[in-house]
């Protein structure tokens, strides 16, 4: 009811509709992004893992060891290029996967908010 001196009071009914945010949909969107990034970095990760034993053997820098000689053959005789390629792939993998952390955090926040929203509805 609203009143003001000199005026007739008037009753006004308001209906307030509180719409909840659909956190489940937001979580699904984030999951799609996470899956896309994981699919993107999977081949990079596999390539790094395949190169790692050779890289480690080349890092040994003992040209008399059989592991070093085998690794050098796999590196086509150029240890420095192989090491650079390996390090570049690791850097790319790190860069490409850096978006996952914030997405995981955001998803966790939405899960928490979704649970809060559910509990409010139950009360």
PDB file of C-alpha atoms in Angstrom:
ATOM      1  CA  UNK A   1       0.000   0.000   0.000  1.00  0.00           C
ATOM      2  CA  UNK A   2       1.388   3.410  -0.958  1.00  0.00           C
ATOM      3  CA  UNK A   3       0.142   6.635   0.629  1.00  0.00           C
ATOM      4  CA  UNK A   4       1.039  10.295   0.414  1.00  0.00           C
ATOM      5  CA  UNK A   5      -0.526  13.242   2.218  1.00  0.00           C
ATOM      6  CA  UNK A   6      -3.250  14.784   0.124  1.00  0.00           C
ATOM      7  CA  UNK A   7      -3.697  11.753  -2.079  1.00  0.00           C
ATOM      8  CA  UNK A   8      -5.894   8.733  -1.856  1.00  0.00           C
ATOM      9  CA  UNK A   9      -4.071   5.598  -0.904  1.00  0.00           C
ATOM     10  CA  UNK A  10      -3.826   2.962  -3.542  1.00  0.00           C
ATOM     11  CA  UNK A  11      -3.096  -0.684  -3.100  1.00  0.00           C
ATOM     12  CA  UNK A  12      -0.783  -2.268  -5.641  1.00  0.00           C
ATOM     13  CA  UNK A  13      -0.028  -5.966  -5.807  1.00  0.00           C
ATOM     14  CA  UNK A  14       3.325  -7.005  -7.163  1.00  0.00           C
ATOM     15  CA  UNK A  15       4.348 -10.470  -8.074  1.00  0.00           C
ATOM     16  CA  UNK A  16       8.062 -11.056  -7.779  1.00  0.00           C
ATOM     17  CA  UNK A  17       9.403 -13.983  -9.735  1.00  0.00           C
ATOM     18  CA  UNK A  18      12.853 -15.149  -8.790  1.00  0.00           C
ATOM     19  CA  UNK A  19      14.413 -17.102 -11.591  1.00  0.00           C
ATOM     20  CA  UNK A  20      17.283 -19.345 -10.718  1.00  0.00           C
ATOM     21  CA  UNK A  21      20.319 -19.638 -12.880  1.00  0.00           C
ATOM     22  CA  UNK A  22      20.582 -22.975 -14.650  1.00  0.00           C
ATOM     23  CA  UNK A  23      23.969 -24.010 -13.287  1.00  0.00           C
ATOM     24  CA  UNK A  24      23.646 -27.504 -14.750  1.00  0.00           C
ATOM     25  CA  UNK A  25      23.647 -25.990 -18.250  1.00  0.00           C
ATOM     26  CA  UNK A  26      26.668 -23.866 -17.369  1.00  0.00           C
ATOM     27  CA  UNK A  27      28.481 -26.932 -16.029  1.00  0.00           C
ATOM     28  CA  UNK A  28      27.734 -28.805 -19.262  1.00  0.00           C
ATOM     29  CA  UNK A  29      29.129 -25.896 -21.313  1.00  0.00           C
ATOM     30  CA  UNK A  30      32.322 -25.925 -19.264  1.00  0.00           C
ATOM     31  CA  UNK A  31      32.608 -29.707 -19.617  1.00  0.00           C
ATOM     32  CA  UNK A  32      32.426 -29.308 -23.407  1.00  0.00           C
ATOM     33  CA  UNK A  33      35.267 -26.762 -23.293  1.00  0.00           C
ATOM     34  CA  UNK A  34      37.349 -29.000 -21.023  1.00  0.00           C
ATOM     35  CA  UNK A  35      36.836 -31.981 -23.322  1.00  0.00           C
ATOM     36  CA  UNK A  36      37.825 -29.917 -26.379  1.00  0.00           C
ATOM     37  CA  UNK A  37      41.053 -28.796 -24.711  1.00  0.00           C
ATOM     38  CA  UNK A  38      41.853 -32.330 -23.563  1.00  0.00           C
ATOM     39  CA  UNK A  39      41.280 -33.615 -27.113  1.00  0.00           C
ATOM     40  CA  UNK A  40      43.559 -30.878 -28.419  1.00  0.00           C
ATOM     41  CA  UNK A  41      46.409 -31.613 -26.012  1.00  0.00           C
ATOM     42  CA  UNK A  42      46.143 -35.420 -26.072  1.00  0.00           C
ATOM     43  CA  UNK A  43      48.307 -35.892 -29.196  1.00  0.00           C
ATOM     44  CA  UNK A  44      50.836 -33.364 -27.883  1.00  0.00           C
ATOM     45  CA  UNK A  45      51.042 -35.238 -24.608  1.00  0.00           C
ATOM     46  CA  UNK A  46      51.485 -38.561 -26.405  1.00  0.00           C
ATOM     47  CA  UNK A  47      54.238 -37.084 -28.554  1.00  0.00           C
ATOM     48  CA  UNK A  48      56.058 -35.661 -25.521  1.00  0.00           C
ATOM     49  CA  UNK A  49      55.794 -38.999 -23.712  1.00  0.00           C
ATOM     50  CA  UNK A  50      57.174 -40.837 -26.747  1.00  0.00           C
ATOM     51  CA  UNK A  51      60.083 -38.405 -27.039  1.00  0.00           C
ATOM     52  CA  UNK A  52      60.918 -38.298 -23.331  1.00  0.00           C
ATOM     53  CA  UNK A  53      63.147 -41.419 -23.098  1.00  0.00           C
ATOM     54  CA  UNK A  54      65.218 -40.244 -26.057  1.00  0.00           C
ATOM     55  CA  UNK A  55      65.426 -36.736 -24.605  1.00  0.00           C
ATOM     56  CA  UNK A  56      66.559 -38.103 -21.222  1.00  0.00           C
ATOM     57  CA  UNK A  57      69.223 -40.262 -22.875  1.00  0.00           C
ATOM     58  CA  UNK A  58      70.484 -37.282 -24.882  1.00  0.00           C
ATOM     59  CA  UNK A  59      70.591 -35.174 -21.730  1.00  0.00           C
ATOM     60  CA  UNK A  60      73.022 -37.720 -20.334  1.00  0.00           C
ATOM     61  CA  UNK A  61      75.679 -36.233 -22.661  1.00  0.00           C
ATOM     62  CA  UNK A  62      77.772 -39.383 -22.443  1.00  0.00           C
ATOM     63  CA  UNK A  63      78.529 -40.233 -26.086  1.00  0.00           C
ATOM     64  CA  UNK A  64      80.052 -43.561 -25.026  1.00  0.00           C
ATOM     65  CA  UNK A  65      76.809 -44.914 -23.508  1.00  0.00           C
ATOM     66  CA  UNK A  66      74.659 -47.176 -25.637  1.00  0.00           C
ATOM     67  CA  UNK A  67      71.506 -45.298 -24.554  1.00  0.00           C
ATOM     68  CA  UNK A  68      73.014 -42.055 -25.841  1.00  0.00           C
ATOM     69  CA  UNK A  69      74.011 -43.647 -29.153  1.00  0.00           C
ATOM     70  CA  UNK A  70      70.536 -45.148 -29.632  1.00  0.00           C
ATOM     71  CA  UNK A  71      68.915 -41.831 -28.756  1.00  0.00           C
ATOM     72  CA  UNK A  72      71.208 -39.995 -31.149  1.00  0.00           C
ATOM     73  CA  UNK A  73      70.164 -42.339 -33.941  1.00  0.00           C
ATOM     74  CA  UNK A  74      66.494 -41.716 -33.114  1.00  0.00           C
ATOM     75  CA  UNK A  75      67.230 -37.986 -33.160  1.00  0.00           C
ATOM     76  CA  UNK A  76      68.642 -38.367 -36.687  1.00  0.00           C
ATOM     77  CA  UNK A  77      72.094 -37.438 -35.469  1.00  0.00           C
ATOM     78  CA  UNK A  78      71.096 -33.994 -34.190  1.00  0.00           C
ATOM     79  CA  UNK A  79      70.678 -33.990 -30.425  1.00  0.00           C
ATOM     80  CA  UNK A  80      70.219 -30.222 -30.153  1.00  0.00           C
ATOM     81  CA  UNK A  81      67.367 -30.098 -32.684  1.00  0.00           C
ATOM     82  CA  UNK A  82      65.662 -33.028 -30.987  1.00  0.00           C
ATOM     83  CA  UNK A  83      65.981 -31.393 -27.563  1.00  0.00           C
ATOM     84  CA  UNK A  84      64.621 -28.114 -28.941  1.00  0.00           C
ATOM     85  CA  UNK A  85      61.685 -29.900 -30.542  1.00  0.00           C
ATOM     86  CA  UNK A  86      60.962 -31.714 -27.276  1.00  0.00           C
ATOM     87  CA  UNK A  87      61.159 -28.505 -25.231  1.00  0.00           C
ATOM     88  CA  UNK A  88      58.952 -26.645 -27.726  1.00  0.00           C
ATOM     89  CA  UNK A  89      56.326 -29.389 -27.520  1.00  0.00           C
ATOM     90  CA  UNK A  90      56.393 -29.257 -23.712  1.00  0.00           C
ATOM     91  CA  UNK A  91      55.977 -25.476 -23.818  1.00  0.00           C
ATOM     92  CA  UNK A  92      53.065 -25.773 -26.244  1.00  0.00           C
ATOM     93  CA  UNK A  93      51.484 -28.462 -24.067  1.00  0.00           C
ATOM     94  CA  UNK A  94      51.825 -26.255 -21.006  1.00  0.00           C
ATOM     95  CA  UNK A  95      50.363 -23.242 -22.830  1.00  0.00           C
ATOM     96  CA  UNK A  96      47.455 -25.180 -24.321  1.00  0.00           C
ATOM     97  CA  UNK A  97      46.571 -26.863 -21.031  1.00  0.00           C
ATOM     98  CA  UNK A  98      46.822 -23.660 -18.958  1.00  0.00           C
ATOM     99  CA  UNK A  99      43.154 -22.904 -19.692  1.00  0.00           C
ATOM    100  CA  UNK A 100      42.080 -26.053 -17.849  1.00  0.00           C
ATOM    101  CA  UNK A 101      42.769 -24.743 -14.333  1.00  0.00           C
ATOM    102  CA  UNK A 102      40.393 -21.772 -14.520  1.00  0.00           C
ATOM    103  CA  UNK A 103      37.747 -23.960 -16.183  1.00  0.00           C
ATOM    104  CA  UNK A 104      37.996 -26.537 -13.398  1.00  0.00           C
ATOM    105  CA  UNK A 105      37.687 -23.739 -10.818  1.00  0.00           C
ATOM    106  CA  UNK A 106      34.682 -22.239 -12.586  1.00  0.00           C
ATOM    107  CA  UNK A 107      33.002 -25.634 -12.863  1.00  0.00           C
ATOM    108  CA  UNK A 108      33.558 -26.262  -9.158  1.00  0.00           C
ATOM    109  CA  UNK A 109      32.003 -22.883  -8.330  1.00  0.00           C
ATOM    110  CA  UNK A 110      28.949 -23.693 -10.449  1.00  0.00           C
ATOM    111  CA  UNK A 111      28.599 -27.101  -8.822  1.00  0.00           C
ATOM    112  CA  UNK A 112      28.658 -25.433  -5.401  1.00  0.00           C
ATOM    113  CA  UNK A 113      26.110 -22.802  -6.460  1.00  0.00           C
ATOM    114  CA  UNK A 114      23.900 -25.458  -8.014  1.00  0.00           C
ATOM    115  CA  UNK A 115      23.894 -27.372  -4.736  1.00  0.00           C
ATOM    116  CA  UNK A 116      23.070 -24.203  -2.793  1.00  0.00           C
ATOM    117  CA  UNK A 117      20.212 -23.482  -5.158  1.00  0.00           C
ATOM    118  CA  UNK A 118      18.898 -27.009  -4.733  1.00  0.00           C
ATOM    119  CA  UNK A 119      19.037 -26.744  -0.946  1.00  0.00           C
ATOM    120  CA  UNK A 120      17.151 -23.426  -1.006  1.00  0.00           C
ATOM    121  CA  UNK A 121      14.368 -25.016  -3.051  1.00  0.00           C
ATOM    122  CA  UNK A 122      14.066 -27.850  -0.562  1.00  0.00           C
ATOM    123  CA  UNK A 123      13.650 -25.455   2.362  1.00  0.00           C
TER     124      UNK A 123
END
